[in-house]
Amino acid sequence: MKALKYIFFLLLIFIIGFAIYIAVQPNDFSFERHKVINAPAEVVYQTVNEFKEWPRFSPWLEQDTLAKITYGERTSGSQANYSWNGDILGVGSMTTLQTVENASIDQRIDFVEPFETSSNVNWSFEPQANGTKVTWSMSGEQDFMTKMYVAFKGTIEENTGPNFERGLFKLDSIVQSDMKQFSVDVEGITQHSGGFYLYNTTSCRMSDFKEKMQEMMPRIGGYAISNNIKMAGVPFVIYHKWDEANDAVIFSCCIPTSSKMTSTEPDILTGQLEPFKTVKTVLTGDYENLKTAWEETMTYIEENNLVLIDAGPKIEMYLTDPISTPNPAQWKTEIYLAVE
């Protein structure tokens, strides 16, 4: 009987000591992980801020593929949220509390099972020379149940930090993949209305074309703005010669005008396109895919027994501005090739 009392007494001391150990653990926690993603801040922000994108990069949903996800209805002024119920994830929800567009997202995560607890989750998006530094952080208070849990399972950072790292890695992957999406739509034969335009012309090696165009287009646009010339449409390029064998291209950077203008600059001229029959193609996606769009256009011309007019207009029209549309997957370009 004395031995039993002694064992009970030792057990009581252990329980009291363990309770004290739990109680003196830190009352709060915080940690963060970050990664530089080679994408504009606007693109990464939009992905993270849309909860329906989370299953694509969430490391927890990757582990619990059978978890049931429910998305809250987002209306004007409401908080975005989603909830889950899974064998591994337990039961909980995430709510977006506040956002600063393209800069930060503040959220709250609430667990119901395996025990009730809440924490703050924060995202920041900092533009860098080589992309966007994405920081994913978590902080909160540790009640007695949480302290007991981490005493057996390890700290919240030890358990959650690797998941944050995995999530940022997956986020990087899906953002890169999304920006590479493109489509080519050969709309077929149509009539280009022609019109007046201002232009400058140059020749260069094909490898220097992109750099040259980025130098020339702002110059012609700046001339129009400084001389109060209203542009009658979007900028475009006319190709006069594309010689892959000799690595040479001759082209003009143009802006359309509503009437014939007289230029005061020797290297900025006025031109006019007469209306012409054309095959029109629309590329939605990065300019890197223009070669594919041209190839599909040429295939269409051949398959439909059309004749490309060698001396006729060959035009690329840029419907979107990369500065205001940072995601390359959303860029739109129209191609017009004169045919008969």
Short mmCIF file of C-alpha atoms in Angstrom, two decimals:
data_model
loop_
_atom_site.label_atom_id
_atom_site.label_comp_id
_atom_site.label_asym_id
_atom_site.label_seq_id
_atom_site.Cartn_x
_atom_site.Cartn_y
_atom_site.Cartn_z
CA MET A 1 0.00 0.00 0.00
CA LYS A 2 2.88 2.35 0.83
CA ALA A 3 4.45 1.54 -2.53
CA LEU A 4 1.21 2.42 -4.31
CA LYS A 5 1.02 5.74 -2.45
CA TYR A 6 4.65 6.39 -3.35
CA ILE A 7 3.99 5.70 -7.03
CA PHE A 8 0.89 7.90 -6.95
CA PHE A 9 2.90 10.66 -5.26
CA LEU A 10 5.64 10.45 -7.92
CA LEU A 11 3.01 10.48 -10.67
CA LEU A 12 1.41 13.56 -9.14
CA ILE A 13 4.80 15.30 -8.97
CA PHE A 14 5.42 14.40 -12.62
CA ILE A 15 2.02 15.75 -13.69
CA ILE A 16 2.52 18.98 -11.75
CA GLY A 17 6.04 19.37 -13.09
CA PHE A 18 4.93 18.72 -16.66
CA ALA A 19 2.06 21.21 -16.28
CA ILE A 20 4.51 23.82 -15.00
CA TYR A 21 6.85 23.03 -17.91
CA ILE A 22 3.98 23.53 -20.35
CA ALA A 23 2.85 26.73 -18.64
CA VAL A 24 6.26 28.41 -18.80
CA GLN A 25 6.65 27.86 -22.54
CA PRO A 26 6.47 31.01 -24.72
CA ASN A 27 2.99 32.50 -24.96
CA ASP A 28 3.39 33.42 -28.60
CA PHE A 29 5.23 32.35 -31.73
CA SER A 30 6.23 33.77 -35.10
CA PHE A 31 8.24 32.62 -38.09
CA GLU A 32 8.52 33.27 -41.82
CA ARG A 33 9.84 31.85 -45.05
CA HIS A 34 10.60 33.72 -48.27
CA LYS A 35 11.49 33.06 -51.89
CA VAL A 36 12.29 35.23 -54.89
CA ILE A 37 9.92 34.31 -57.72
CA ASN A 38 10.81 35.39 -61.25
CA ALA A 39 7.49 37.08 -61.96
CA PRO A 40 5.92 40.55 -61.50
CA ALA A 41 4.47 41.25 -58.04
CA GLU A 42 1.03 41.76 -59.60
CA VAL A 43 0.99 38.23 -61.02
CA VAL A 44 2.08 36.52 -57.78
CA TYR A 45 -0.29 38.65 -55.69
CA GLN A 46 -3.29 37.81 -57.87
CA THR A 47 -2.57 34.07 -57.55
CA VAL A 48 -2.23 34.14 -53.75
CA ASN A 49 -5.21 36.45 -53.29
CA GLU A 50 -7.54 34.01 -55.10
CA PHE A 51 -8.38 31.13 -52.75
CA LYS A 52 -9.49 28.93 -55.64
CA GLU A 53 -5.83 28.89 -56.72
CA TRP A 54 -4.66 27.56 -53.34
CA PRO A 55 -5.20 23.83 -54.08
CA ARG A 56 -2.55 24.19 -56.79
CA PHE A 57 0.22 25.27 -54.41
CA SER A 58 -0.99 24.30 -50.92
CA PRO A 59 1.40 21.71 -49.40
CA TRP A 60 -1.31 20.55 -47.01
CA LEU A 61 -3.84 19.82 -49.74
CA GLU A 62 -1.06 17.99 -51.55
CA GLN A 63 -0.83 15.68 -48.52
CA ASP A 64 -4.58 15.37 -47.98
CA THR A 65 -5.96 14.99 -51.50
CA LEU A 66 -9.37 13.80 -50.24
CA ALA A 67 -10.00 16.87 -48.09
CA LYS A 68 -13.27 18.65 -48.86
CA ILE A 69 -12.83 22.33 -49.74
CA THR A 70 -15.57 24.96 -49.52
CA TYR A 71 -15.15 28.50 -50.87
CA GLY A 72 -17.06 31.41 -49.40
CA GLU A 73 -18.96 33.72 -51.69
CA ARG A 74 -17.06 36.96 -52.24
CA THR A 75 -19.25 39.99 -52.67
CA SER A 76 -18.44 43.69 -52.65
CA GLY A 77 -16.77 44.54 -49.35
CA SER A 78 -16.88 40.99 -47.98
CA GLN A 79 -13.95 38.96 -46.68
CA ALA A 80 -12.68 36.15 -48.88
CA ASN A 81 -12.53 32.77 -47.15
CA TYR A 82 -12.34 29.05 -47.63
CA SER A 83 -12.70 26.08 -45.28
CA TRP A 84 -11.56 22.46 -45.28
CA ASN A 85 -12.40 19.13 -43.71
CA GLY A 86 -9.88 16.32 -44.04
CA ASP A 87 -8.37 13.33 -42.31
CA ILE A 88 -4.89 14.87 -42.24
CA LEU A 89 -5.76 18.56 -42.21
CA GLY A 90 -8.51 18.33 -39.64
CA VAL A 91 -11.23 20.99 -39.77
CA GLY A 92 -10.55 24.68 -40.22
CA SER A 93 -10.87 27.81 -42.30
CA MET A 94 -8.82 30.68 -43.70
CA THR A 95 -10.10 34.25 -43.99
CA THR A 96 -8.55 37.21 -45.79
CA LEU A 97 -8.84 40.23 -43.50
CA GLN A 98 -7.06 42.98 -45.41
CA THR A 99 -5.12 43.48 -48.61
CA VAL A 100 -2.87 46.13 -50.12
CA GLU A 101 -3.00 45.49 -53.84
CA ASN A 102 0.18 43.87 -55.18
CA ALA A 103 1.94 44.48 -51.84
CA SER A 104 0.50 42.50 -48.92
CA ILE A 105 -2.26 40.15 -47.73
CA ASP A 106 -3.32 39.70 -44.07
CA GLN A 107 -5.24 36.54 -43.17
CA ARG A 108 -6.47 34.55 -40.18
CA ILE A 109 -6.39 30.78 -39.97
CA ASP A 110 -8.83 29.06 -37.57
CA PHE A 111 -8.58 25.40 -36.60
CA VAL A 112 -11.54 23.53 -35.12
CA GLU A 113 -9.99 20.07 -35.09
CA PRO A 114 -7.80 18.48 -33.77
CA PHE A 115 -8.15 21.41 -31.32
CA GLU A 116 -9.38 25.00 -31.51
CA THR A 117 -6.79 27.66 -32.19
CA SER A 118 -6.28 30.73 -34.37
CA SER A 119 -3.19 32.33 -35.91
CA ASN A 120 -2.30 35.25 -38.14
CA VAL A 121 -0.95 34.61 -41.63
CA ASN A 122 0.71 37.38 -43.62
CA TRP A 123 2.06 37.68 -47.16
CA SER A 124 4.27 40.43 -48.56
CA PHE A 125 5.33 40.99 -52.18
CA GLU A 126 8.45 43.11 -52.75
CA PRO A 127 9.60 43.85 -56.33
CA GLN A 128 13.20 42.87 -56.97
CA ALA A 129 15.51 43.26 -59.97
CA ASN A 130 15.02 39.57 -60.78
CA GLY A 131 11.37 39.17 -59.80
CA THR A 132 9.39 39.40 -56.56
CA LYS A 133 10.46 38.52 -53.03
CA VAL A 134 7.49 36.67 -51.53
CA THR A 135 7.46 36.41 -47.73
CA TRP A 136 4.98 34.05 -46.05
CA SER A 137 4.78 34.47 -42.27
CA MET A 138 2.70 33.13 -39.40
CA SER A 139 2.25 34.36 -35.82
CA GLY A 140 -0.09 33.86 -32.91
CA GLU A 141 -0.60 33.08 -29.26
CA GLN A 142 -0.07 29.67 -27.71
CA ASP A 143 -2.72 28.61 -25.20
CA PHE A 144 -2.20 25.66 -22.86
CA MET A 145 -3.53 23.09 -25.37
CA THR A 146 -1.23 24.43 -28.09
CA LYS A 147 1.75 24.35 -25.74
CA MET A 148 0.94 20.76 -24.85
CA TYR A 149 0.65 19.83 -28.51
CA VAL A 150 4.03 21.34 -29.45
CA ALA A 151 5.65 19.72 -26.39
CA PHE A 152 4.96 16.33 -27.97
CA LYS A 153 5.00 17.19 -31.68
CA GLY A 154 7.64 19.92 -31.88
CA THR A 155 7.26 23.68 -32.31
CA ILE A 156 4.83 25.18 -34.77
CA GLU A 157 7.76 26.42 -36.84
CA GLU A 158 9.34 22.96 -36.91
CA ASN A 159 6.06 21.48 -38.12
CA THR A 160 4.88 24.25 -40.43
CA GLY A 161 8.09 25.84 -41.74
CA PRO A 162 8.87 23.01 -44.20
CA ASN A 163 5.31 23.26 -45.52
CA PHE A 164 5.76 26.98 -46.13
CA GLU A 165 8.96 26.23 -48.05
CA ARG A 166 7.19 23.59 -50.12
CA GLY A 167 4.26 25.94 -50.76
CA LEU A 168 6.53 28.74 -52.00
CA PHE A 169 8.32 26.29 -54.28
CA LYS A 170 5.00 25.15 -55.75
CA LEU A 171 3.76 28.75 -56.03
CA ASP A 172 6.86 29.59 -58.07
CA SER A 173 6.21 26.61 -60.34
CA ILE A 174 2.56 27.36 -61.07
CA VAL A 175 3.19 31.09 -61.63
CA GLN A 176 5.94 30.26 -64.14
CA SER A 177 3.65 27.74 -65.85
CA ASP A 178 0.71 30.16 -65.97
CA MET A 179 2.80 32.92 -67.54
CA LYS A 180 3.84 30.56 -70.34
CA GLN A 181 0.26 29.74 -71.36
CA PHE A 182 -0.64 30.95 -74.87
CA SER A 183 -3.13 30.38 -77.65
CA VAL A 184 -3.13 31.08 -81.38
CA ASP A 185 -6.39 31.77 -83.21
CA VAL A 186 -6.16 32.06 -87.00
CA GLU A 187 -9.37 33.98 -87.67
CA GLY A 188 -8.96 33.69 -91.43
CA ILE A 189 -9.58 36.06 -94.32
CA THR A 190 -10.66 39.60 -93.56
CA GLN A 191 -10.19 43.15 -94.86
CA HIS A 192 -7.74 45.56 -93.26
CA SER A 193 -9.04 49.12 -93.51
CA GLY A 194 -5.58 50.70 -93.85
CA GLY A 195 -4.96 54.29 -92.77
CA PHE A 196 -2.30 56.89 -92.04
CA TYR A 197 0.53 56.36 -89.58
CA LEU A 198 3.77 57.83 -88.28
CA TYR A 199 6.81 55.58 -88.36
CA ASN A 200 10.56 55.19 -88.06
CA THR A 201 12.50 52.46 -89.85
CA THR A 202 15.68 50.52 -89.19
CA SER A 203 17.51 47.33 -90.02
CA CYS A 204 19.35 45.03 -87.65
CA ARG A 205 20.32 41.47 -86.94
CA MET A 206 17.38 39.28 -86.01
CA SER A 207 18.84 38.67 -82.56
CA ASP A 208 18.80 42.44 -81.95
CA PHE A 209 15.22 42.96 -83.13
CA LYS A 210 13.56 42.99 -79.70
CA GLU A 211 16.04 45.44 -78.23
CA LYS A 212 15.80 47.70 -81.29
CA MET A 213 12.01 47.72 -81.26
CA GLN A 214 11.95 48.59 -77.54
CA GLU A 215 14.20 51.54 -78.35
CA MET A 216 12.23 52.78 -81.39
CA MET A 217 8.61 52.37 -80.30
CA PRO A 218 8.84 54.74 -77.30
CA ARG A 219 10.51 57.32 -79.53
CA ILE A 220 7.69 57.36 -82.05
CA GLY A 221 5.11 57.34 -79.26
CA GLY A 222 6.90 60.14 -77.43
CA TYR A 223 6.95 62.23 -80.59
CA ALA A 224 3.18 61.88 -80.94
CA ILE A 225 2.56 62.84 -77.32
CA SER A 226 4.90 65.85 -77.36
CA ASN A 227 3.25 67.13 -80.55
CA ASN A 228 -0.32 66.53 -79.34
CA ILE A 229 -0.94 63.97 -82.06
CA LYS A 230 -3.86 61.73 -81.17
CA MET A 231 -3.19 58.07 -81.87
CA ALA A 232 -5.97 56.39 -83.82
CA GLY A 233 -5.24 52.90 -82.50
CA VAL A 234 -2.57 50.69 -81.01
CA PRO A 235 1.12 50.60 -81.99
CA PHE A 236 2.22 48.16 -84.67
CA VAL A 237 5.24 46.94 -86.59
CA ILE A 238 5.49 46.55 -90.36
CA TYR A 239 8.05 43.99 -91.54
CA HIS A 240 9.69 44.92 -94.83
CA LYS A 241 12.25 42.12 -94.86
CA TRP A 242 12.76 39.04 -92.71
CA ASP A 243 15.84 37.19 -93.94
CA GLU A 244 16.78 34.31 -91.68
CA ALA A 245 19.50 33.10 -94.06
CA ASN A 246 21.39 36.38 -93.72
CA ASP A 247 20.28 37.13 -90.14
CA ALA A 248 18.71 40.44 -91.16
CA VAL A 249 15.41 42.18 -90.58
CA ILE A 250 14.12 45.54 -91.84
CA PHE A 251 11.08 46.91 -90.05
CA SER A 252 9.15 50.05 -89.11
CA CYS A 253 7.67 50.95 -85.73
CA CYS A 254 4.35 52.72 -86.29
CA ILE A 255 1.51 54.50 -84.56
CA PRO A 256 -1.78 55.06 -86.43
CA THR A 257 -3.13 58.58 -86.92
CA SER A 258 -6.56 59.75 -87.96
CA SER A 259 -5.16 61.86 -90.82
CA LYS A 260 -1.93 62.52 -92.67
CA MET A 261 0.56 64.28 -90.39
CA THR A 262 3.64 66.34 -91.27
CA SER A 263 6.67 65.37 -89.21
CA THR A 264 9.31 67.84 -88.07
CA GLU A 265 11.84 65.09 -87.33
CA PRO A 266 13.98 63.70 -90.19
CA ASP A 267 13.81 60.10 -88.94
CA ILE A 268 10.04 60.14 -88.27
CA LEU A 269 7.97 59.86 -91.43
CA THR A 270 4.34 59.67 -92.49
CA GLY A 271 2.98 56.61 -94.26
CA GLN A 272 -0.33 55.29 -95.50
CA LEU A 273 -1.67 51.78 -95.77
CA GLU A 274 -4.21 51.20 -98.50
CA PRO A 275 -7.01 48.78 -97.61
CA PHE A 276 -5.95 45.20 -98.32
CA LYS A 277 -7.16 41.62 -98.14
CA THR A 278 -5.49 39.81 -95.27
CA VAL A 279 -5.32 36.71 -93.13
CA LYS A 280 -5.73 37.73 -89.49
CA THR A 281 -4.30 35.80 -86.53
CA VAL A 282 -4.60 36.59 -82.83
CA LEU A 283 -1.92 35.50 -80.37
CA THR A 284 -2.82 35.57 -76.68
CA GLY A 285 0.40 35.13 -74.72
CA ASP A 286 4.05 36.09 -74.54
CA TYR A 287 5.68 37.61 -77.62
CA GLU A 288 8.07 34.64 -77.55
CA ASN A 289 5.24 32.66 -79.14
CA LEU A 290 4.94 34.95 -82.18
CA LYS A 291 7.00 32.52 -84.26
CA THR A 292 4.37 29.83 -83.65
CA ALA A 293 1.60 32.28 -84.55
CA TRP A 294 3.35 33.17 -87.83
CA GLU A 295 3.91 29.51 -88.66
CA GLU A 296 0.23 28.68 -88.10
CA THR A 297 -0.76 31.67 -90.25
CA MET A 298 1.48 30.52 -93.12
CA THR A 299 0.07 26.99 -92.81
CA TYR A 300 -3.46 28.42 -93.06
CA ILE A 301 -2.49 30.36 -96.21
CA GLU A 302 -1.06 27.23 -97.86
CA GLU A 303 -3.94 24.94 -96.85
CA ASN A 304 -6.53 27.40 -98.18
CA ASN A 305 -4.73 27.94 -101.51
CA LEU A 306 -4.07 31.59 -100.82
CA VAL A 307 -1.07 33.51 -102.17
CA LEU A 308 1.05 35.61 -99.82
CA ILE A 309 1.89 38.98 -101.41
CA ASP A 310 5.63 39.28 -100.82
CA ALA A 311 5.63 43.04 -101.24
CA GLY A 312 2.39 43.45 -99.30
CA PRO A 313 1.99 44.53 -95.66
CA LYS A 314 3.11 42.14 -92.92
CA ILE A 315 1.94 43.62 -89.65
CA GLU A 316 2.04 42.87 -85.92
CA MET A 317 -0.40 44.96 -83.84
CA TYR A 318 0.14 45.11 -80.05
CA LEU A 319 -3.22 45.38 -78.33
CA THR A 320 -1.91 45.29 -74.77
CA ASP A 321 0.75 47.29 -72.97
CA PRO A 322 3.18 45.08 -70.97
CA ILE A 323 3.46 47.82 -68.34
CA SER A 324 -0.29 47.87 -67.59
CA THR A 325 -0.68 44.14 -68.29
CA PRO A 326 2.22 42.51 -66.43
CA ASN A 327 1.17 38.89 -67.02
CA PRO A 328 2.57 37.76 -70.41
CA ALA A 329 -0.17 35.14 -70.70
CA GLN A 330 -2.66 38.02 -71.14
CA TRP A 331 -0.80 39.90 -73.85
CA LYS A 332 -2.66 40.14 -77.17
CA THR A 333 -1.08 40.57 -80.59
CA GLU A 334 -2.80 40.63 -83.99
CA ILE A 335 -0.96 39.52 -87.13
CA TYR A 336 -2.05 40.67 -90.62
CA LEU A 337 -0.52 39.19 -93.75
CA ALA A 338 -1.61 40.54 -97.16
CA VAL A 339 -2.90 37.78 -99.48
CA GLU A 340 -4.66 37.43 -102.80
#
